[in-house]
mmCIF file of C-alpha atoms and ligand atoms in Angstrom:
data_model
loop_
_atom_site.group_PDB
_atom_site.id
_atom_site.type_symbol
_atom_site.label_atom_id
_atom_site.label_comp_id
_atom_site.label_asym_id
_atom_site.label_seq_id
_atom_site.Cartn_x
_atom_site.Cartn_y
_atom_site.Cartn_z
ATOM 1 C CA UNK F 802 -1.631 8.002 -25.274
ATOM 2 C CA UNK F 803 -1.511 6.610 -21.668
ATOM 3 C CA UNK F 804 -2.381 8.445 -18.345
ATOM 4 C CA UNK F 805 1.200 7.221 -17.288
ATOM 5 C CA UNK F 806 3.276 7.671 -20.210
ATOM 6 C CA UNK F 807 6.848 8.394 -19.493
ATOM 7 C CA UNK F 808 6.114 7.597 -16.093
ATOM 8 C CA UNK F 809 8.372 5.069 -14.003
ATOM 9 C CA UNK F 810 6.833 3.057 -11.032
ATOM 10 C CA UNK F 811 7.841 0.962 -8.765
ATOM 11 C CA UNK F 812 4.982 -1.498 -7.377
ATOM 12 C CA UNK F 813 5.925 -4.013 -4.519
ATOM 13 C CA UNK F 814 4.149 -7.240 -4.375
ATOM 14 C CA UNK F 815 3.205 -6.988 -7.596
ATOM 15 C CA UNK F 816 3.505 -10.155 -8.791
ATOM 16 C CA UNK F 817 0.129 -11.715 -7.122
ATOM 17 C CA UNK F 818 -3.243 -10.405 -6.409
ATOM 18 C CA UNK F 819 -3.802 -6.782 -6.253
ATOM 19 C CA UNK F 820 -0.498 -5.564 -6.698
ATOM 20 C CA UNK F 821 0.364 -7.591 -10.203
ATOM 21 C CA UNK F 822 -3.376 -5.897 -11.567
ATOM 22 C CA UNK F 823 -1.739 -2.411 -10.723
ATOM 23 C CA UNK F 824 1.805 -3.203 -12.539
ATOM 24 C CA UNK F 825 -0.666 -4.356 -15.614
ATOM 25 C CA UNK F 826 -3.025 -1.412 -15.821
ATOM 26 C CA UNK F 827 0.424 0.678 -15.245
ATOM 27 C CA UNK F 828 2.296 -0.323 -18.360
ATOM 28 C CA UNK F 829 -0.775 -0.685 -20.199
ATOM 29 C CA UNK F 830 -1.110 3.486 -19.215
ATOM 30 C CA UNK F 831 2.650 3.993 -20.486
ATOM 31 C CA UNK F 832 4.506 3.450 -17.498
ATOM 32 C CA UNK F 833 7.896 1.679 -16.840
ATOM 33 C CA UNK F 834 7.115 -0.533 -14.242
ATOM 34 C CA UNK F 835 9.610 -2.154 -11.661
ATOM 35 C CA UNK F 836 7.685 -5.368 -10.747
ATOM 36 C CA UNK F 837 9.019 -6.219 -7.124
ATOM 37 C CA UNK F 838 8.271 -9.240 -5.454
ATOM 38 C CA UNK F 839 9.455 -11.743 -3.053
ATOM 39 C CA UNK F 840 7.331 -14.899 -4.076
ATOM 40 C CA UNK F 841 7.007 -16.615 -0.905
ATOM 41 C CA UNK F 842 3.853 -18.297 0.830
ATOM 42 C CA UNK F 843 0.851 -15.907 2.432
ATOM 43 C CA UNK F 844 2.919 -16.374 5.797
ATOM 44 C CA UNK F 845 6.399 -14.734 4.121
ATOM 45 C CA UNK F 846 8.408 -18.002 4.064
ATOM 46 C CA UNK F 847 9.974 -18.750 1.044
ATOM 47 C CA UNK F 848 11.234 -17.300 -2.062
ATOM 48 C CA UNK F 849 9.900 -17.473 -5.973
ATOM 49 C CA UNK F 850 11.439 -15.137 -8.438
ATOM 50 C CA UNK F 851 9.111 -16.676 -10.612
ATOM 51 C CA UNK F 852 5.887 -14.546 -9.925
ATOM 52 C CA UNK F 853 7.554 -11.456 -10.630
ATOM 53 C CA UNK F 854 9.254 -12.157 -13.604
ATOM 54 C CA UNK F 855 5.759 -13.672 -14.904
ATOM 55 C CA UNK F 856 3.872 -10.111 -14.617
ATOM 56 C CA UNK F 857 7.611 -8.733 -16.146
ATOM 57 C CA UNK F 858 7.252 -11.448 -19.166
ATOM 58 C CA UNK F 859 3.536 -10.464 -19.687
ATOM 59 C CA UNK F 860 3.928 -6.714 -19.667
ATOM 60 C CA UNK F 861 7.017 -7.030 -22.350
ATOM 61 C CA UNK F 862 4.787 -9.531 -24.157
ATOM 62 C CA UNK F 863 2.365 -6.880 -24.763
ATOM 63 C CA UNK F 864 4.142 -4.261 -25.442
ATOM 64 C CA UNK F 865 5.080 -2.610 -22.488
ATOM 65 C CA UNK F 866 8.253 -1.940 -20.483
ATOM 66 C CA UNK F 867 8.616 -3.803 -17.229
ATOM 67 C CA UNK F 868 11.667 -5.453 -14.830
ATOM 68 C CA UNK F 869 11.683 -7.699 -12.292
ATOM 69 C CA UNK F 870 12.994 -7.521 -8.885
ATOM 70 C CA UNK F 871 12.972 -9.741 -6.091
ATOM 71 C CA UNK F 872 14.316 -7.531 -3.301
ATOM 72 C CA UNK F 873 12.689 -7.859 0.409
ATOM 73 C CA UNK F 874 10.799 -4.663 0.908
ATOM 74 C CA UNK F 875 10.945 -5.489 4.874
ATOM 75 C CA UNK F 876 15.054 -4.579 4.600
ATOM 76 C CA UNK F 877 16.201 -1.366 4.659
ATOM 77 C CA UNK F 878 19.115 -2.367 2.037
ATOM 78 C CA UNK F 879 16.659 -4.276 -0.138
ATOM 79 C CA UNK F 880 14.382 -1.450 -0.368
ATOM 80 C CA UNK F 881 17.786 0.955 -1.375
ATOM 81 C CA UNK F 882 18.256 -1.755 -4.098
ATOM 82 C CA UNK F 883 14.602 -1.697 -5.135
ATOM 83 C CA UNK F 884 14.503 2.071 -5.736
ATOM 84 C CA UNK F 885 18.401 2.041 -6.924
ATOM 85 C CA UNK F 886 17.400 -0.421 -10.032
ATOM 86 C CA UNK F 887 14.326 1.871 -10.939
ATOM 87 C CA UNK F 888 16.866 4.977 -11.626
ATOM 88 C CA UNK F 889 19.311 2.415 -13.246
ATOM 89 C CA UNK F 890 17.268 1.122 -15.674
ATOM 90 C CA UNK F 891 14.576 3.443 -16.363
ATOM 91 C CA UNK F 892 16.507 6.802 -15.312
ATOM 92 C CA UNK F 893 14.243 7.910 -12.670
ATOM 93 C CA UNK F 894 11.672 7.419 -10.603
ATOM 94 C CA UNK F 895 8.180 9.064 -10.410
ATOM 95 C CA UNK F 896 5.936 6.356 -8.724
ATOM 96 C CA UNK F 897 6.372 4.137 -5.968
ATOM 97 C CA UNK F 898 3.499 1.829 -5.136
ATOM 98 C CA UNK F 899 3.598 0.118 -1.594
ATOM 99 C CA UNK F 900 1.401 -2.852 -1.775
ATOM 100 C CA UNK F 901 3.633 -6.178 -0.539
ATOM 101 C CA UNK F 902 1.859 -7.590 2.286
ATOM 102 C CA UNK F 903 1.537 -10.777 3.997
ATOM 103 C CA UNK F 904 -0.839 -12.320 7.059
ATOM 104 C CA UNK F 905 -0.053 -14.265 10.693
ATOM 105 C CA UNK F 906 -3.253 -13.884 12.053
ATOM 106 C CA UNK F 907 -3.870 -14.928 15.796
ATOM 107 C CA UNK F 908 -5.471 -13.803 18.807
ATOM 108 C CA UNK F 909 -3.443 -11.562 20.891
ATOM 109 C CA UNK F 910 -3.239 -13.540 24.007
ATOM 110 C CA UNK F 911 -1.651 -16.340 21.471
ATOM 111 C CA UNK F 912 0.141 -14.409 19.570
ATOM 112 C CA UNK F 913 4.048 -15.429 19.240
ATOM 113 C CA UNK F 914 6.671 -12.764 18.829
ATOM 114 C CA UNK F 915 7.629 -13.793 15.301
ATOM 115 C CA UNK F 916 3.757 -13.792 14.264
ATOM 116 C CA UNK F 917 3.942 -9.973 15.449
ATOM 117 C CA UNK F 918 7.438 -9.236 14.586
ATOM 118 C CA UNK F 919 7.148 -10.549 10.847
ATOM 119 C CA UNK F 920 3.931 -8.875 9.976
ATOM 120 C CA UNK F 921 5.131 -5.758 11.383
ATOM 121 C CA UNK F 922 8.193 -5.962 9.174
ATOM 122 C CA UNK F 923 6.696 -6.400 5.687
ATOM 123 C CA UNK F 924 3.829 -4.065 5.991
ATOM 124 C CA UNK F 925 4.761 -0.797 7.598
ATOM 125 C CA UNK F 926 8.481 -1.312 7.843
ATOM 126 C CA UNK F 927 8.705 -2.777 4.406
ATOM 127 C CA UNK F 928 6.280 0.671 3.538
ATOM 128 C CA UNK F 929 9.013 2.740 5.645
ATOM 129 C CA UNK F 930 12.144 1.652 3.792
ATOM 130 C CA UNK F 931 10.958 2.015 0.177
ATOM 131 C CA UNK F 932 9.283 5.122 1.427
ATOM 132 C CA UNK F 933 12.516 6.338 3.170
ATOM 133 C CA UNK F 934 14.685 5.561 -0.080
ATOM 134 C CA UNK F 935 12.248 7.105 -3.000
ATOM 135 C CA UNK F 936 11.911 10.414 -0.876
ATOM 136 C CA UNK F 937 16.110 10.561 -0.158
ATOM 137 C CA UNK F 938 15.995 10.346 -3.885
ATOM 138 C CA UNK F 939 13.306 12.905 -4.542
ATOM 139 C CA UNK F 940 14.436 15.522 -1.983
ATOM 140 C CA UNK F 941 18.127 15.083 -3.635
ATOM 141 C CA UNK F 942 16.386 15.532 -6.984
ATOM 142 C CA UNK F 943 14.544 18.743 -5.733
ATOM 143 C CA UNK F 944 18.382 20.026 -4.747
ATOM 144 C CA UNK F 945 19.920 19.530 -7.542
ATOM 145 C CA UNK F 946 17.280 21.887 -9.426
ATOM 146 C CA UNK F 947 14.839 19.121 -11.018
ATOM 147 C CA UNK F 948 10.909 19.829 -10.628
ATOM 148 C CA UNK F 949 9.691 16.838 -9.482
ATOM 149 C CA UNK F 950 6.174 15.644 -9.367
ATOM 150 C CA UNK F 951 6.144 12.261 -7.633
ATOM 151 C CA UNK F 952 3.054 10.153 -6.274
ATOM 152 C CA UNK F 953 3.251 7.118 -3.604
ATOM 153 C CA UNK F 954 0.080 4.818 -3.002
ATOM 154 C CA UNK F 955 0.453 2.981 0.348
ATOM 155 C CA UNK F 956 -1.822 -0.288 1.168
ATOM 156 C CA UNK F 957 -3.263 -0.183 4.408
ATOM 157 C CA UNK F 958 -6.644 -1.979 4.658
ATOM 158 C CA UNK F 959 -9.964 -2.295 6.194
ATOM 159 C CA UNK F 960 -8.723 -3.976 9.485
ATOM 160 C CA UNK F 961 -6.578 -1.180 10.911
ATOM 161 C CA UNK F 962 -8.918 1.245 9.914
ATOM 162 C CA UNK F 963 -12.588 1.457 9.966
ATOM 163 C CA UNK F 964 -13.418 -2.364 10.445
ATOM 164 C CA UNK F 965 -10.526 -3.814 13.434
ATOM 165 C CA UNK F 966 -10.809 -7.482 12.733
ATOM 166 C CA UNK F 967 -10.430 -9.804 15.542
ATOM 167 C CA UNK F 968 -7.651 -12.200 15.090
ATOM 168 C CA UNK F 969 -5.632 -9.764 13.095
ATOM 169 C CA UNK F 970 -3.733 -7.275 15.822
ATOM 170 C CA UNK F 971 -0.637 -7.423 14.108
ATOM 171 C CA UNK F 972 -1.830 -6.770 11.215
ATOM 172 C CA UNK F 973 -4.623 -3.990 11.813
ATOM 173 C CA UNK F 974 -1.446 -2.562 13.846
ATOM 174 C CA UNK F 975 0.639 -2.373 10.922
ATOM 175 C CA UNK F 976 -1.901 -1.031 8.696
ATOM 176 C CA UNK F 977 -3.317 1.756 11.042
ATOM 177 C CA UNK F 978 0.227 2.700 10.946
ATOM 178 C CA UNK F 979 0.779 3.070 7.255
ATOM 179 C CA UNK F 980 -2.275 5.450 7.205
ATOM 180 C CA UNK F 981 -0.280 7.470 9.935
ATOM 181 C CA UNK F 982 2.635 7.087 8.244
ATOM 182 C CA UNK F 983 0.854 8.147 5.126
ATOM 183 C CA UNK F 984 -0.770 11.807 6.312
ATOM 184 C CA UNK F 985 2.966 12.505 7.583
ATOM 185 C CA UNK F 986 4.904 11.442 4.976
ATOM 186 C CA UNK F 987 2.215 13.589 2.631
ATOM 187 C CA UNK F 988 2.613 16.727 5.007
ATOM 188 C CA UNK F 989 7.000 16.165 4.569
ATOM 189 C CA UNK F 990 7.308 15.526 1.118
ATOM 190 C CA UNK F 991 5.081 18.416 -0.643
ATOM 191 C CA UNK F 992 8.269 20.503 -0.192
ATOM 192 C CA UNK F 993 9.765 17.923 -3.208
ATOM 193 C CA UNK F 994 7.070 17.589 -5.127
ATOM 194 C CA UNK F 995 5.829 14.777 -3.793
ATOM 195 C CA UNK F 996 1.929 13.715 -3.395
ATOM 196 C CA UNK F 997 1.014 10.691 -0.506
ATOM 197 C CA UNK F 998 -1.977 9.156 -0.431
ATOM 198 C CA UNK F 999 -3.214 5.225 0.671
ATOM 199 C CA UNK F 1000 -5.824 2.522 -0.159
ATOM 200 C CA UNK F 1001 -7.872 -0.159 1.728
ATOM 201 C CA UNK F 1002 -8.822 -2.193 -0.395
ATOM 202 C CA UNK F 1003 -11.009 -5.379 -0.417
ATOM 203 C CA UNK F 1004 -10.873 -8.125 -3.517
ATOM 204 C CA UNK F 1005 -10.625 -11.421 -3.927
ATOM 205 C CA UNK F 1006 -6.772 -12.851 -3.687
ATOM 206 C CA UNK F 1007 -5.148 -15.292 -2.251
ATOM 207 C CA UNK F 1008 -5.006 -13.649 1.152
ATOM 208 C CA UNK F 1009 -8.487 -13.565 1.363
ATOM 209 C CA UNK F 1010 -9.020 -16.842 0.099
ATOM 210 C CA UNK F 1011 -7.217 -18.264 2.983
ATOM 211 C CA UNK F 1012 -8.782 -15.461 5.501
ATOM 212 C CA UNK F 1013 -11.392 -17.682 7.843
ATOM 213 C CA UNK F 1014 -14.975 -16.347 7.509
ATOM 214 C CA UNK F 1015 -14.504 -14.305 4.085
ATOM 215 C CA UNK F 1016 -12.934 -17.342 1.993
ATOM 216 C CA UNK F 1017 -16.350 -18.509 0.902
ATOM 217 C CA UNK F 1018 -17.500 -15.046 -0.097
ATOM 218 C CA UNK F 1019 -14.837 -14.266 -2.263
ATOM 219 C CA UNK F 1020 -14.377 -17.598 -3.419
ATOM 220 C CA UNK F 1021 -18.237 -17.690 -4.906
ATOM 221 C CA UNK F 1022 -18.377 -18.041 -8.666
ATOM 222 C CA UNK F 1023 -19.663 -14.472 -10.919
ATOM 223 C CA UNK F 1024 -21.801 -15.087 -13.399
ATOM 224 C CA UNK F 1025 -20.593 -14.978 -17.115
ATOM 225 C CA UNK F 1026 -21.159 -11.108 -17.929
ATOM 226 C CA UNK F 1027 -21.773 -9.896 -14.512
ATOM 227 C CA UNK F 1028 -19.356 -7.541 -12.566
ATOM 228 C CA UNK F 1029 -17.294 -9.274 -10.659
ATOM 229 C CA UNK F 1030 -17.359 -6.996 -7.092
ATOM 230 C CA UNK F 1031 -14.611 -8.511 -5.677
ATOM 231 C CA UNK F 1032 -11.597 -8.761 -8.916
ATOM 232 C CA UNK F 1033 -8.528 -7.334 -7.540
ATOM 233 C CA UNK F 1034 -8.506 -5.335 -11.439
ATOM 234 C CA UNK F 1035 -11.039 -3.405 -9.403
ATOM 235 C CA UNK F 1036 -8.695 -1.680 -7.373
ATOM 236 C CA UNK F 1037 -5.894 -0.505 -9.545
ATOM 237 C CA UNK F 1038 -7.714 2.353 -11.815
ATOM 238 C CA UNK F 1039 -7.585 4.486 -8.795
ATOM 239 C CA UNK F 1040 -4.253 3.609 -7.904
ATOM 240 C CA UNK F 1041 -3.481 4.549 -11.729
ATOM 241 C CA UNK F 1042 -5.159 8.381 -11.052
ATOM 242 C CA UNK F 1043 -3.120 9.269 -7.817
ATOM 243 C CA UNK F 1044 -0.032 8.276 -9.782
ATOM 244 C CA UNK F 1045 -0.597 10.309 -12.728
ATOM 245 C CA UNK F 1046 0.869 13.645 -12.993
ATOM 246 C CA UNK F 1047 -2.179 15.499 -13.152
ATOM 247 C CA UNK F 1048 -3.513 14.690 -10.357
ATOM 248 C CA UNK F 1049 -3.282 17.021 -7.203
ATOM 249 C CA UNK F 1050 -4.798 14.848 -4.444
ATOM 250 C CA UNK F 1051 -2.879 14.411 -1.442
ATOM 251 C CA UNK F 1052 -2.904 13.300 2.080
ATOM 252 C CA UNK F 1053 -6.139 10.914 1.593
ATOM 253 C CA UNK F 1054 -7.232 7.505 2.661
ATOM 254 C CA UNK F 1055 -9.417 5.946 0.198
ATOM 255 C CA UNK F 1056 -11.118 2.206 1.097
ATOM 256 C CA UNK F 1057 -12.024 0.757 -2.533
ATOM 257 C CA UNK F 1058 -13.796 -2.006 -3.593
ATOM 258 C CA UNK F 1059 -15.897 -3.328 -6.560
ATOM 259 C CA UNK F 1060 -17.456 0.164 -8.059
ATOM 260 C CA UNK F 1061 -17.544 2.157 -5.033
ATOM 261 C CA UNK F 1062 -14.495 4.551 -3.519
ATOM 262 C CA UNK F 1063 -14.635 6.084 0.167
ATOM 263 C CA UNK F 1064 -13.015 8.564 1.439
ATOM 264 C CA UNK F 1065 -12.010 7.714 5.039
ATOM 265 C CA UNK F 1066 -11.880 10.466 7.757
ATOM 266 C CA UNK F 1067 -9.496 9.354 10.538
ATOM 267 C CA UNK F 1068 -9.284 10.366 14.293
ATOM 268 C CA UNK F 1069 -10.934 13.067 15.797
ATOM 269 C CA UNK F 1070 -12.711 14.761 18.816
ATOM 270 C CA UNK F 1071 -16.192 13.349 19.302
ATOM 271 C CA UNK F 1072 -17.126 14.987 22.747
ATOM 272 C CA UNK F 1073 -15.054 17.213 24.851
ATOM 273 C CA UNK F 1074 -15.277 17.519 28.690
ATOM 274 C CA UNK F 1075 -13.643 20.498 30.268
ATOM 275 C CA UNK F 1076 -12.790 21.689 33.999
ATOM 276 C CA UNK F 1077 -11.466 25.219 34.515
ATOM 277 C CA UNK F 1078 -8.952 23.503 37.201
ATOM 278 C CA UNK F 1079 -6.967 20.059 37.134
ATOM 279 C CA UNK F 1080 -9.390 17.228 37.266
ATOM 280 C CA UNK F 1081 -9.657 14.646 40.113
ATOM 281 C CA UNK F 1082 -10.283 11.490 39.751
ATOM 282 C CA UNK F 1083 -13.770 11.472 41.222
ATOM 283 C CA UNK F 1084 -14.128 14.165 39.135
ATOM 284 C CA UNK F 1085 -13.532 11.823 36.270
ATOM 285 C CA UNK F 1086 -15.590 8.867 36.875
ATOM 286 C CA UNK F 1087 -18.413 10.877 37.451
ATOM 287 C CA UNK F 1088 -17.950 12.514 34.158
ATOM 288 C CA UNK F 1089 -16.346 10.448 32.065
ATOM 289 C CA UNK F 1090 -17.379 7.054 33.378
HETATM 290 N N1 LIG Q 1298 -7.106 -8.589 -0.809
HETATM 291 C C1 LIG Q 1298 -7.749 -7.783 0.026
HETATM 292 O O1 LIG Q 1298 -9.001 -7.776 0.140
HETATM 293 C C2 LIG Q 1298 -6.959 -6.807 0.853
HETATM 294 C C3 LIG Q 1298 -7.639 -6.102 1.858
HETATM 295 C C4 LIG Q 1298 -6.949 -5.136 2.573
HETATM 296 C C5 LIG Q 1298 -5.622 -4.915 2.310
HETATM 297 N N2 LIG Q 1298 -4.977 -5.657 1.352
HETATM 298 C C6 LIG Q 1298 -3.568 -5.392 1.143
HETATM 299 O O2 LIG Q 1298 -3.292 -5.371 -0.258
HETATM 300 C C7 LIG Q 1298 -1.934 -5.750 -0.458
HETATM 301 C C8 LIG Q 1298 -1.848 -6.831 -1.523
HETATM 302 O O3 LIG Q 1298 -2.419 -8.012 -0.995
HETATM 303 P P1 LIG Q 1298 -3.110 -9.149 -1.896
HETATM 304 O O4 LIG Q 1298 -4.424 -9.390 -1.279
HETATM 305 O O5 LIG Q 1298 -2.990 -8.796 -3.330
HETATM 306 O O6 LIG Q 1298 -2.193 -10.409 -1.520
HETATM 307 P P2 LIG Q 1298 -1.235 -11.371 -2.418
HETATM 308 O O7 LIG Q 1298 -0.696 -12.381 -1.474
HETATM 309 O O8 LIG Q 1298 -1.984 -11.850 -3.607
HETATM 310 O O9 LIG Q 1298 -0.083 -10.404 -2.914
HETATM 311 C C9 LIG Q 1298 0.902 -9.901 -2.030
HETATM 312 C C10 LIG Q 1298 2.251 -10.058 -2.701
HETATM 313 O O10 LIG Q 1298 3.254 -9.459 -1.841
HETATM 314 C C11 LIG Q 1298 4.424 -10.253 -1.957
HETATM 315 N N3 LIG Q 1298 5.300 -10.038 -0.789
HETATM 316 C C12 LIG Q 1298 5.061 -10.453 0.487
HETATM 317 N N4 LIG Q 1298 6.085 -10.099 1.286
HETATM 318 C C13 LIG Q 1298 6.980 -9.437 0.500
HETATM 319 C C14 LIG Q 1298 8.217 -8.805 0.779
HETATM 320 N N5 LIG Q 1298 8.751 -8.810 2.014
HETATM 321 N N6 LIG Q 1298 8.867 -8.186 -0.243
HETATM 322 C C15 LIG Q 1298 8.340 -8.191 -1.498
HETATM 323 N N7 LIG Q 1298 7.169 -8.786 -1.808
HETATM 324 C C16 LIG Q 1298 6.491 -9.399 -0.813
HETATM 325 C C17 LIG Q 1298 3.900 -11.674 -2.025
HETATM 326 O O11 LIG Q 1298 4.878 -12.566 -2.582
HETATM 327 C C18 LIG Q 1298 2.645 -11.528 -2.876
HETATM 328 O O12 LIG Q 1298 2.895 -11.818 -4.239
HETATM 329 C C19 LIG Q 1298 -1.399 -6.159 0.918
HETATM 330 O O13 LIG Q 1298 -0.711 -5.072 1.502
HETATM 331 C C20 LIG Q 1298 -2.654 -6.465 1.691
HETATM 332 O O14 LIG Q 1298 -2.475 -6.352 3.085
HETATM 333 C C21 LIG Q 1298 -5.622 -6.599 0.625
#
């Protein structure tokens, strides 16, 4: 008996790094896993349909039930395809992991528009269209008369959230907006039956192999026996509880990494000034600063 029995998932990205540990620990739970992924370089050039269908090959090889797909999560239609092949070949759709990411880092006053435009694109567009597609297919389920009871894990990450990274604006940008999208997207969809919730995570991959100033740290070897802090296989057990059924969390931010979990509080009032009339501006500096 798996936590995910019965369950289908989509992950995206999952053929690398963190997302290909979550598509493994999915099937090996019982679920049906849609194994998206584009295959190209850290940067998002290129195309390999060869990572995904490697994760596919090594789910079926033990056992499990897995497909590959090699849609672009950053396109609205290939995100419509991605969540169209779930219901076609599993019947439905109960899980949809957003996890696909990719890094342009530079300095803002460098910063080209296809650095910004790209990075944008995959991570909280490419969350927005699969996002956008799963719940048009959830709310039509809830219409139709089906219960459902649906879970989405977005990616956002340290940068963007409690740790803005220098060098990474685009990024961080796209990131803080997946955990906005994520508290709105929780607060829409309850109505369906539908549970939000997001991760930053930190492991070692090949994005943070590459990332200047962590490489080394990650790359360091663990000794035999030892708990590796940083293994992406980290992440994915909590990933596997907000997708399963019986779970009732919603609306959260969670940073994970190694053994430890956080929940993450986001913006709020820390003082308040107050005037009983409209404020000048003299006012203001001499108040506020
Ligand atoms: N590794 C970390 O410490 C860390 C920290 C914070 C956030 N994250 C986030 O975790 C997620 C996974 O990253 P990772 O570290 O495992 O990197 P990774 O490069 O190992 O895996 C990302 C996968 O996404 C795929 N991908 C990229 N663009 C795609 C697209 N448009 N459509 C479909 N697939 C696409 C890539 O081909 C790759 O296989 C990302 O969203 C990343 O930003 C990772």
């Amino acid at each position: 008996m798996g936590t995910l029995d019965g369950r289908v998932a989509i992950v995206t990205g999952a053929g690398r790094g963190i997302g290909r540990e979550h598509a493994l620990l999915f099937a090996r739970e019982g679920a049906a896993v849609v194994v998206n992924d584009l295959g190209g370089a850290n940067d998002g050039t290129g195309e390999d349909a060869g990572p995904a269908q490697q994760v596919v090959d090594e789910i079926v090889a033990a056992g499990g039930r897995a497909v590959a797909n090699t849609d672009n999560v950053a396109s609205w239609d290939g995100a419509e395809g991605l969540v169209d092949q779930a219901v076609r070949e599993f019947g439905r759709l109960d899980v949809l992991v957003n996890n696909a990411g990719i890094l342009r880092d530079a300095f803002i006053a460098g910063m080209t528009e296809s650095q910004w435009d790209a990075v944008i694109a995959v991570h909280l567009k490419g969350h927005a269209a699969t996002l956008h597609h799963a719940a048009a297919y959830w709310k039509a389920q809830t219409k139709a008369g089906a219960t459902v009871n649906a879970s989405v894990i977005n990616t956002a990450s340290a940068s963007g959230t409690f740790m803005p990274n220098a060098g990474q604006g685009n990024y961080g940008a796209a990131k803080a907006g997946i955990a906005a999208l994520t508290l709105v997207a929780a607060d829409e969809l309850e109505r369906y039956g539908v549970r939000v919730n997001a991760i930053a995570p930190i492991a070692r991959t090949r994005l943070t192999l590459a990332t200047p100033g962590m490489g080394a740290l990650f790359a360091e070897e663990v000794p035999e026996g030892e708990f590796d802090a940083f293994s992406p296989a980290n992440i994915s057990p909590l990933v596997a509880r907000l997708a399963d059924a019986n779970c009732k969390i919603t609306g959260k931010v969670f940073a994970v990494q190694g053994g430890a979990i956080s929940e993450l509080a986001g913006w709020h009032d820390v003082t308040t000034i107050e005037s009983d009339g409209p404020w000048t501006v003299a006012d203001l500096a001499d108040r506020l600063g």
